[in-house]
Each structure stands twice: as C-alpha cells, then as structure tokens.
C-alpha cells in the first residue's frame, strides 16, 4: 500500500485558498481564542483576530461573556484598538460617540436619539457565538452552531477512548503561570502537522527526547488509544534539568504520575498534559505564510500563589521545543512553491494519521477527500 | 424614511476598485495638485502624483504653466525624480540626453538629429491639461475636458448660493504661510466623508468646538445655503488661545468678521474660509488604504512679510483637528473588511448629504446610483 | 522605415508576465548561476535562485557537479538555507533526517528503512540539468535540453564571426579577483537592454568613455562583426587612472592588446573582454521590478597569487559604470506604468539590434514576434 500524500504545495501559500479556509473552516468551526479568567469583571474585554475578523469579547454586568464584531454599526469604525482593558459602563465608539450596552444593545447615538428613522433594535453590535469550555473561550461565526462539546468530544474520545481521563486534569481550574507568543513564517497547517507527529523528534528535539525517550522511535500522537508517553527513568520532573518536586494536579491518579499526553483539538488548540502542569498552544493564522502561536503554561492557582513560584525550568522545555519546531516549519514553507512539491509530499509510516487532518481541511473547503 | 447607506466595505480596500477610481474618476475630473505661485520663473517645475501618473508641471519661457507626463518618449525613463526645481533651458532626460523645450517639443536627440525615421513632431512630451483657478493648479487627463470652472462653480453655488461670497476672500491672491503634509492609513473617500460632516465634532474635536460651539450640534457643511459658523462669543481669533489681532482679508465685509465656512470641492480639495486666513487641504490617494493630505495655511503676502510673522497659534487649531480626524479615519479603515460592513453602514440625520459624494463616486465608476 | 518599438510597459511590471518568463524562458533556457571553481571538493555546495526555484549544486565524490531542487522529497523542507558550504558525506534534511547521497539517491530514512511502501528508487532528489562551460555553471529545467554550447555558440558567432577569437581569452582558466553584488529596482530586461546599447554612454558614463572614446558615438555591441572598441590613445590600461602594467592574458594576440569586447549571452550573462582581465555580469531576476547582478572581475590565477595583487583601480571602472547603469534602469522602471508607455517606446538607430532580444522574449513566451 502506498503512503498517503500531503496536500499539494499551493494549499500552503495560495491567498485564495487561505481566504476560503478563513471563511469555510475557521468561519464555521468553533475556534479557541483565549481564556475566560482573563476577563473577571464586568466590562473587562479582549479583542481577538479570528477568521479575518476582529472580535470584541466582553464580560457583561450579568457576568456572562459575550462576543461581538469589533465594528461600530454606524460608519464601521473599529470599537477597540487595544488588545484588552475595561470598557467602563458602556462600549463607546470614539468616532461619533455611539454607545452600546455590554450586551450589545445600542443605547446612545448623540443628537438622533428621537429620530424615528433610527432602527435602534437592529443596530446593536453584531453578536458572535461564544462558549467557554475548560476555561477557554471558543467562538463560532456559523449561523446556528452545535455546542462546542459536539466538536471537541469526538477528538477527546479518539485520543483517550473516554472523557474522564482528560477531565481529571481539571484544565478549566488551572491558571496561566507563563505565556509566550511566537510568530512563524509558515502556513498554519504546517504547524498543526508538525505537532501531530513525532517522527521529527529524534532529529530536532534532543531536550524533549531526553525527557521522553519513547519519542525517539518517531511515534506519539498516533499511539495506542489512551496511551501516554513515559518519562525517562532518571528524571524526577518535566523540566530542563529533570529535577523538580511540584505537587501533582488534584484529581490525578497515581498512574498519571510520570506520563505525557499530547493531542490536537482541531482546528487550533494543541494540548499537552503533564502530572503537575498543562501546556496549551493556541494557533492563529495571520496570512497564507504567517502564523501566531500563544503558548500558555498552566498550573493550579495555589501553585502560582506559592511564594517563590518560578516556572522557568519547566517552561524551558517547551520553549526550546517550540523554537525547534517553528524552525522546521519555516524551512518546510520554503519548499511549498517548488515544482518538486506541486503534487505534495508523503506522510510515511509514523505520519499516516495526519491524513485525517488533511481530509478535514479538504472537507471544510468543499473539495474531494 | 430610512437613512442613506454608505458604500459597501469593499469600496474602501479593493485594489481593483481603486484602479478604476484612478482611471475613471481622478483620470477624468479636474484634480488639484499644487500652487501656481510655487513656480514663478521659466523652468521652475514640480512633479505631482496624479491618477497613477507622475506629472511634470513646468513654467515656460512664455510664462505659461504646462503639464506633461513625466516620461521620456524614447525609452520611458522618468524625466525628473525631484519633487521640484528648475529645469534650466530645456527638459533633458539623463538616460540618452534627449531634450525637450519647456513647451514639450523634442529639440534634441544625440546622433540621430538627421535621421529621417525620427518622427520628431510626434515625439514631444505627452501633454496633460492644466488650468489655474484661484492660484491652484488643476490637471485633467480627459481627452477634451470642460473648463475647470464648469466643475467647480456648481459646488460653490451649492454652498453659497452665489459666487461673490467666495470670491471676495481672494484666495488666489494669498500665499502659503505654513504647510504640513500628513499620510493616513485610510482610503481617500473616508477622508472626504470625514471632512463633510461635523457629527463627529463634539466627540473628537474639543479644541475646534470650543472656537466654533455650533459644531457641537453635529451639523456643519450641510447647513443652510450660504450660512457660516459663528465664532464663540469669548474668542477674538481662530487660534488655539482664542487670542489674536490679525487684519481681515481685504475685500471681506464686516459680516464676514466672525464666521467660518468649510466645504469640499470634489474630488480632492477641502476649503476653510476664515476672516484673516484660509486653509486648504489637498488630498492625494496613494493606494486603496493609504492617502496623503497637504494642508496649506494661506495669508496675504503682506501679512507673511510682516516682521515677526508667526502663524503657530493659528496653525495649531487645524493641525490638532487634522490629527484627530486622521485617527478616526484610520479606525474606520480597520472596519471596512468586516462582515459587519459588507453592505456598508449608515449616514444618519446629520450625514445624509454625504450621499451626494457617494453617488458621485458610483456615477464616475459607471455603477448604478 | 520606422524605428523598432520596445515591449509594452506591462512586460516590465506585470507579475503574471514575470511568472511566465520564469517558467517559459528561464525555466527552458540554459541559465548561468555561478562558477565551478567555487566548489573544488566533494560535498562542496552552493544554492542558486533560478526560475523560481532554489537549486542545490554539489560536487560528488566522483568529482562531478550535480544540481538538484533544494527540497526534501518527504515533506518538502528546504535542504539548505545556506548560500554555500560543505554537505559532509551526505545531504541530510534537518526535519526528519532523511539523507541523500551526493548523487541524489535516497540513502536514509529513519525508522522506515525496511518499510516496503517506501519507493526509495523514486524518492531521490529531483535532478536539474547542469553543464559547465568556460568554468561557469549553467542550469536547465527543460526536460531534454540540447547541449549548452548549442545555445551559446550562435551568439558568439554573431558577435565574432568565429569561435577562436573568444576562446583565446581562456575565460575558463581564469579566477575571481573581485566580486560585487548589486540589487536593482528594475525589471531584468531593462538591465539587459541597457547593456546592449551604448547610446547612453556619452550622457552617463564619462569615466568609461574617457577610456573608450568610440563609445561617445553611441555604438558598441551592434558594431561590425568581430570588431572591438579601441582604448584611448593616452591610456596604458583599462583602469580608472589609465595607468597600469598588468600582463596580457596568455593566448592573446598582439592585435588584442588595446581592445574591449562586450556582448550578452542570453538570457543572463554579460561578457566584457579586456587584454588583461575579463568581467562577467550574471543577472538574476528577483521579481517583476527587482533584479540582482553579480559582477566578477577575472584574472589569471598567477596574477591573483602575485604578492601585492590589487585590482582596485581596474574594478573601479566598471563598478562606477555599473552604478550609473543601475540608476538609469531604475529611472526607466518608474516610467513603465505610465499611459505614455502603454505601447512601449522606441529603439532608435543605435538600438535597433535590441529588437532581437525583444523577439527572443516574445518567442519564449509563445507570443507573436
């Protein structure tokens, strides 16, 4: 049987294909854009780039998080240029001072308040579907999307065979101890594909494979359902030094003590589960050949509050690994326009499972699988 | 009655629409590109970016101003890279030393002077129609354009109901006391629309509205025909401090003493009339999402020649106002690609008159109005 | 008879035409990309940008030079990011450690060595045709190209009427004494056209024409077959000072002592023959409006090895001349989008021969000549 082939090269640089992905894939699926705990109080907001839109996410006086297109309904001005902040009692456009309640209703339009022509009920901010899952904010621009769990749970079942194994990590109860943002000169799909296979781990990740020696065999994600990757015998913790004595996450079983689990929640979240912390990579396509990854290292709030909390030794492992990965993604991007890649390349033995991601992309684009 | 709607978002970023505007609108209408008094002597030239062309404007030995495409007829080299200067006795291309008289005739081509194949009569510089109105240089690339006054006078009549009111300001007799050039990350039409309404004045222009308090009501340009905007009772002059004792422009009436008039002469000149000076904004589209404005503050030559002439306090008013305007234009540009603006936004009560500009654009593009 | 006309302006900026040139002209003709003596040992490599591809040129253990697309067959990663170096015993991709022999065969793929699905014989590096002529590396992406001499010798016969006159310069036996790389904001064809005519020499090259006064008449390349251009009586050598006493190249005749020969070997090599050195310009299109020229000054290895060898006075002549040429090429690029150049410009008396180059381009693009 022949190996599966990758997408043809043009899928990794063509602006027209990128635009269709933005509308048909990111514009239809639930996409992870941030953390609910970043917005604790009424009026707290953040903006997110998502499917070609700037979206304003704001916590209401009723404590609900809501999302809106970051566009004034009057003349189209961007409401907030800031990545985050607090709106105060209302969301006000600086241009003509139209103001909106935190639930999106138009509540003020100077000088035309009594104008009968102003169809105020239809001039609220344009809402974007928002759901919080495990503390993460997911958005959808679909007309009538299913619950976010309908998208995520099948992927969890594929990975674990059950939901409980993932749920006991209590990701939603954790907080960010460290966050690093990376920009990468590569198409977002190369970044996903890179995370999905460990065939490259032996060649480029000496630090990671010294902690997780099974990865030298080139298999990871596509391992047996439910199976994690064991720590090296000689290490005590998932740190660059191998030393450490952080408490296990509450709710874990003894059998979780020395295992790593990694997996992708399509389209844009990479999850890394460890006994004492969790690492989440949130991926944003910025252009056909440019992507952003925000990497968050999560710990229990108690751990972060502990005097002298310092995650540096832990953070170093995936910070180094991330940089090694982005380097090869950028090298791969450089080959996409070659006549050698017009028909794509190969997913070999340890990469056959990436074909599932390739097929998701094609299906969302309405192309043959 | 419903409000008028703006142009759909794509009109503010689509390169194809921009190219059609350059050829069908700026390439057909008279467009203001500079000042005749900047070129007092034979051989004085300036170059102007206009409708996608670089144009060379030069004063002839007969004292006439003429405009030519800034392109050598031989191999296409740009004749002048400089924004202004003096050509000397002829316009000479540096590449092969072809030379042209100041009226555009080919007068020298080294080594081929006697070659019968050289159709010298048809190898003069390509002329561009030029007319001077009120001291301003207007160009047209149309085949056989009407006089520039046929384009400008209807707009003046719309604003004043008569020509005399404008003419008594003697704009053509004034000189530049200060000039500031701005570049703006916004489509040129957003800059025009911004100048045409004062609904935004209360929210963003505290300095301007403290001088012209009527502007706080959100109306300006679309006021009663012939009506100006009164100075605040407590100010003596249109300066940031409100202080000043500059003489009124000669020819004005006592009734002009404490009034401001603003209006647009489509496609690209904004006029601001004050008792003792005039401010002109000349707008140049640089790209679908980039524009340049040159703002000139004009005074009588006598005033400028006065020892100790210092326009800073006057200039500050519109320099601050300009920067406030460009800021909201840039914010609005950011919203143009959103699905919230696919069908455009609203011109509300105080902005209904902008629909006339919208319709001009559509008409020039050959689209339905 | 009317003059010949140049290509229309769009041929000098349209990205679509540029892409067709890359595939139909540079992708089909032999193109010069470097020097064989830069890669003396097994494993020595250089990369070249050529016809939209990155190509890896490497010397094998059998001393043969070979060229391959610089792309791993597995997932498309660029094999080498470096412009030159030594591969070591194999060419190894950093991503998944696939390795290739210096002759391109796939010799290693970790963990899948025994996988029957791996069609190793068809997964070698993609070869690119390579021939060395006069010490220069020429590449072709054509399926079955003729020998490189079939492309080059007709041009030499056009210039000299015989091959011997060129061959006695022994270009292939010379070495690089100095190399300068230039980047130019102009289409590559403007650079070729500029080199092909000397009608511009009097206006812009005072240094060059003081050494070669015949050039002031505006003729050069299109002179009588086999004829060179004589040095000025008062100079001793082709140096900025006119002084110098470098030995003639071995093999030259006394009649070659005070002559310059220049010509183009299409598509991208400019040759300058002098009694004691040779200058080669290698041109690479980088984009529709951007080009690179590498200029090499060649001397005998003995001359270069001589204590105190200093080519500065010689190099200065063409370094100055080059910069003067790129300046007018960039000026000409600026005119290409004007309506004045929509139908192109003129090749006048001394430039009629450039029409041959124009026709080559059209023919390769499959357009009417």
mmCIF file with all atom_site columns, N, CA and C in Angstrom, chain A residues 265-293:
data_model
loop_
_atom_site.group_PDB
_atom_site.id
_atom_site.type_symbol
_atom_site.label_atom_id
_atom_site.label_alt_id
_atom_site.label_comp_id
_atom_site.label_asym_id
_atom_site.label_entity_id
_atom_site.label_seq_id
_atom_site.pdbx_PDB_ins_code
_atom_site.Cartn_x
_atom_site.Cartn_y
_atom_site.Cartn_z
_atom_site.occupancy
_atom_site.B_iso_or_equiv
_atom_site.pdbx_formal_charge
_atom_site.auth_seq_id
_atom_site.auth_comp_id
_atom_site.auth_asym_id
_atom_site.auth_atom_id
_atom_site.pdbx_PDB_model_num
ATOM 1  N N  . UNK A 1 265 ? -6.753 19.602 19.345 1.00 0.00 ? 265 UNK A N  1
ATOM 2  C CA . UNK A 1 265 ? -8.203 19.790 19.211 1.00 0.00 ? 265 UNK A CA 1
ATOM 3  C C  . UNK A 1 265 ? -8.404 20.740 18.036 1.00 0.00 ? 265 UNK A C  1
ATOM 4  N N  . UNK A 1 266 ? -8.682 20.142 16.873 1.00 0.00 ? 266 UNK A N  1
ATOM 5  C CA . UNK A 1 266 ? -8.838 20.933 15.655 1.00 0.00 ? 266 UNK A CA 1
ATOM 6  C C  . UNK A 1 266 ? -9.889 21.998 15.831 1.00 0.00 ? 266 UNK A C  1
ATOM 7  N N  . UNK A 1 267 ? -9.756 23.156 15.229 1.00 0.00 ? 267 UNK A N  1
ATOM 8  C CA . UNK A 1 267 ? -8.709 23.485 14.281 1.00 0.00 ? 267 UNK A CA 1
ATOM 9  C C  . UNK A 1 267 ? -7.446 24.087 14.880 1.00 0.00 ? 267 UNK A C  1
ATOM 10 N N  . UNK A 1 268 ? -7.444 24.529 16.162 1.00 0.00 ? 268 UNK A N  1
ATOM 11 C CA . UNK A 1 268 ? -6.314 25.383 16.512 1.00 0.00 ? 268 UNK A CA 1
ATOM 12 C C  . UNK A 1 268 ? -5.804 25.296 17.937 1.00 0.00 ? 268 UNK A C  1
ATOM 13 N N  . UNK A 1 269 ? -6.140 24.220 18.657 1.00 0.00 ? 269 UNK A N  1
ATOM 14 C CA . UNK A 1 269 ? -5.622 24.101 20.024 1.00 0.00 ? 269 UNK A CA 1
ATOM 15 C C  . UNK A 1 269 ? -4.775 22.840 20.167 1.00 0.00 ? 269 UNK A C  1
ATOM 16 N N  . UNK A 1 270 ? -3.557 22.985 20.674 1.00 0.00 ? 270 UNK A N  1
ATOM 17 C CA . UNK A 1 270 ? -2.706 21.834 20.969 1.00 0.00 ? 270 UNK A CA 1
ATOM 18 C C  . UNK A 1 270 ? -2.672 21.692 22.497 1.00 0.00 ? 270 UNK A C  1
ATOM 19 N N  . UNK A 1 271 ? -2.896 20.484 22.980 1.00 0.00 ? 271 UNK A N  1
ATOM 20 C CA . UNK A 1 271 ? -2.962 20.237 24.420 1.00 0.00 ? 271 UNK A CA 1
ATOM 21 C C  . UNK A 1 271 ? -1.811 19.316 24.828 1.00 0.00 ? 271 UNK A C  1
ATOM 22 N N  . UNK A 1 272 ? -1.137 19.674 25.907 1.00 0.00 ? 272 UNK A N  1
ATOM 23 C CA . UNK A 1 272 ? -0.061 18.865 26.476 1.00 0.00 ? 272 UNK A CA 1
ATOM 24 C C  . UNK A 1 272 ? -0.360 18.675 27.958 1.00 0.00 ? 272 UNK A C  1
ATOM 25 N N  . UNK A 1 273 ? -0.617 17.423 28.355 1.00 0.00 ? 273 UNK A N  1
ATOM 26 C CA . UNK A 1 273 ? -0.960 17.131 29.752 1.00 0.00 ? 273 UNK A CA 1
ATOM 27 C C  . UNK A 1 273 ? 0.247  16.538 30.459 1.00 0.00 ? 273 UNK A C  1
ATOM 28 N N  . UNK A 1 274 ? 0.561  17.079 31.622 1.00 0.00 ? 274 UNK A N  1
ATOM 29 C CA . UNK A 1 274 ? 1.673  16.571 32.421 1.00 0.00 ? 274 UNK A CA 1
ATOM 30 C C  . UNK A 1 274 ? 1.177  16.417 33.844 1.00 0.00 ? 274 UNK A C  1
ATOM 31 N N  . UNK A 1 275 ? 1.880  15.685 34.690 1.00 0.00 ? 275 UNK A N  1
ATOM 32 C CA . UNK A 1 275 ? 1.348  15.416 36.031 1.00 0.00 ? 275 UNK A CA 1
ATOM 33 C C  . UNK A 1 275 ? 1.134  16.690 36.852 1.00 0.00 ? 275 UNK A C  1
ATOM 34 N N  . UNK A 1 276 ? 1.988  17.686 36.663 1.00 0.00 ? 276 UNK A N  1
ATOM 35 C CA . UNK A 1 276 ? 1.920  18.857 37.535 1.00 0.00 ? 276 UNK A CA 1
ATOM 36 C C  . UNK A 1 276 ? 1.637  20.161 36.803 1.00 0.00 ? 276 UNK A C  1
ATOM 37 N N  . UNK A 1 277 ? 1.463  20.103 35.473 1.00 0.00 ? 277 UNK A N  1
ATOM 38 C CA . UNK A 1 277 ? 1.068  21.304 34.735 1.00 0.00 ? 277 UNK A CA 1
ATOM 39 C C  . UNK A 1 277 ? 0.522  20.898 33.374 1.00 0.00 ? 277 UNK A C  1
ATOM 40 N N  . UNK A 1 278 ? -0.071 21.870 32.707 1.00 0.00 ? 278 UNK A N  1
ATOM 41 C CA . UNK A 1 278 ? -0.661 21.643 31.387 1.00 0.00 ? 278 UNK A CA 1
ATOM 42 C C  . UNK A 1 278 ? -0.161 22.759 30.481 1.00 0.00 ? 278 UNK A C  1
ATOM 43 N N  . UNK A 1 279 ? 0.146  22.422 29.225 1.00 0.00 ? 279 UNK A N  1
ATOM 44 C CA . UNK A 1 279 ? 0.619  23.421 28.269 1.00 0.00 ? 279 UNK A CA 1
ATOM 45 C C  . UNK A 1 279 ? -0.372 23.460 27.112 1.00 0.00 ? 279 UNK A C  1
ATOM 46 N N  . UNK A 1 280 ? -0.831 24.661 26.798 1.00 0.00 ? 280 UNK A N  1
ATOM 47 C CA . UNK A 1 280 ? -1.775 24.826 25.681 1.00 0.00 ? 280 UNK A CA 1
ATOM 48 C C  . UNK A 1 280 ? -1.150 25.733 24.631 1.00 0.00 ? 280 UNK A C  1
ATOM 49 N N  . UNK A 1 281 ? -1.184 25.283 23.394 1.00 0.00 ? 281 UNK A N  1
ATOM 50 C CA . UNK A 1 281 ? -0.763 26.100 22.259 1.00 0.00 ? 281 UNK A CA 1
ATOM 51 C C  . UNK A 1 281 ? -2.019 26.539 21.507 1.00 0.00 ? 281 UNK A C  1
ATOM 52 N N  . UNK A 1 282 ? -2.229 27.853 21.386 1.00 0.00 ? 282 UNK A N  1
ATOM 53 C CA . UNK A 1 282 ? -3.357 28.362 20.609 1.00 0.00 ? 282 UNK A CA 1
ATOM 54 C C  . UNK A 1 282 ? -2.803 29.000 19.342 1.00 0.00 ? 282 UNK A C  1
ATOM 55 N N  . UNK A 1 283 ? -3.271 28.487 18.215 1.00 0.00 ? 283 UNK A N  1
ATOM 56 C CA . UNK A 1 283 ? -2.707 28.841 16.903 1.00 0.00 ? 283 UNK A CA 1
ATOM 57 C C  . UNK A 1 283 ? -3.645 29.799 16.183 1.00 0.00 ? 283 UNK A C  1
ATOM 58 N N  . UNK A 1 284 ? -3.097 30.875 15.610 1.00 0.00 ? 284 UNK A N  1
ATOM 59 C CA . UNK A 1 284 ? -3.893 31.808 14.809 1.00 0.00 ? 284 UNK A CA 1
ATOM 60 C C  . UNK A 1 284 ? -3.223 32.004 13.449 1.00 0.00 ? 284 UNK A C  1
ATOM 61 N N  . UNK A 1 285 ? -3.909 31.701 12.365 1.00 0.00 ? 285 UNK A N  1
ATOM 62 C CA . UNK A 1 285 ? -3.350 32.017 11.036 1.00 0.00 ? 285 UNK A CA 1
ATOM 63 C C  . UNK A 1 285 ? -3.366 33.527 10.836 1.00 0.00 ? 285 UNK A C  1
ATOM 64 N N  . UNK A 1 286 ? -2.241 34.099 10.467 1.00 0.00 ? 286 UNK A N  1
ATOM 65 C CA . UNK A 1 286 ? -2.181 35.544 10.208 1.00 0.00 ? 286 UNK A CA 1
ATOM 66 C C  . UNK A 1 286 ? -2.191 35.846 8.716  1.00 0.00 ? 286 UNK A C  1
ATOM 67 N N  . UNK A 1 287 ? -1.811 34.887 7.929  1.00 0.00 ? 287 UNK A N  1
ATOM 68 C CA . UNK A 1 287 ? -1.770 35.043 6.475  1.00 0.00 ? 287 UNK A CA 1
ATOM 69 C C  . UNK A 1 287 ? -1.386 33.706 5.894  1.00 0.00 ? 287 UNK A C  1
ATOM 70 N N  . UNK A 1 288 ? -1.358 33.585 4.564  1.00 0.00 ? 288 UNK A N  1
ATOM 71 C CA . UNK A 1 288 ? -1.056 32.283 3.966  1.00 0.00 ? 288 UNK A CA 1
ATOM 72 C C  . UNK A 1 288 ? 0.294  31.738 4.426  1.00 0.00 ? 288 UNK A C  1
ATOM 73 N N  . UNK A 1 289 ? 1.238  32.638 4.741  1.00 0.00 ? 289 UNK A N  1
ATOM 74 C CA . UNK A 1 289 ? 2.574  32.171 5.096  1.00 0.00 ? 289 UNK A CA 1
ATOM 75 C C  . UNK A 1 289 ? 3.032  32.745 6.440  1.00 0.00 ? 289 UNK A C  1
ATOM 76 N N  . UNK A 1 290 ? 2.065  33.014 7.303  1.00 0.00 ? 290 UNK A N  1
ATOM 77 C CA . UNK A 1 290 ? 2.404  33.620 8.600  1.00 0.00 ? 290 UNK A CA 1
ATOM 78 C C  . UNK A 1 290 ? 1.400  33.174 9.645  1.00 0.00 ? 290 UNK A C  1
ATOM 79 N N  . UNK A 1 291 ? 1.895  32.748 10.796 1.00 0.00 ? 291 UNK A N  1
ATOM 80 C CA . UNK A 1 291 ? 1.021  32.232 11.853 1.00 0.00 ? 291 UNK A CA 1
ATOM 81 C C  . UNK A 1 291 ? 1.509  32.724 13.207 1.00 0.00 ? 291 UNK A C  1
ATOM 82 N N  . UNK A 1 292 ? 0.587  32.727 14.157 1.00 0.00 ? 292 UNK A N  1
ATOM 83 C CA . UNK A 1 292 ? 0.948  33.086 15.528 1.00 0.00 ? 292 UNK A CA 1
ATOM 84 C C  . UNK A 1 292 ? 0.572  31.934 16.441 1.00 0.00 ? 292 UNK A C  1
ATOM 85 N N  . UNK A 1 293 ? 1.417  31.647 17.408 1.00 0.00 ? 293 UNK A N  1
ATOM 86 C CA . UNK A 1 293 ? 1.089  30.679 18.451 1.00 0.00 ? 293 UNK A CA 1
ATOM 87 C C  . UNK A 1 293 ? 1.270  31.359 19.800 1.00 0.00 ? 293 UNK A C  1
#
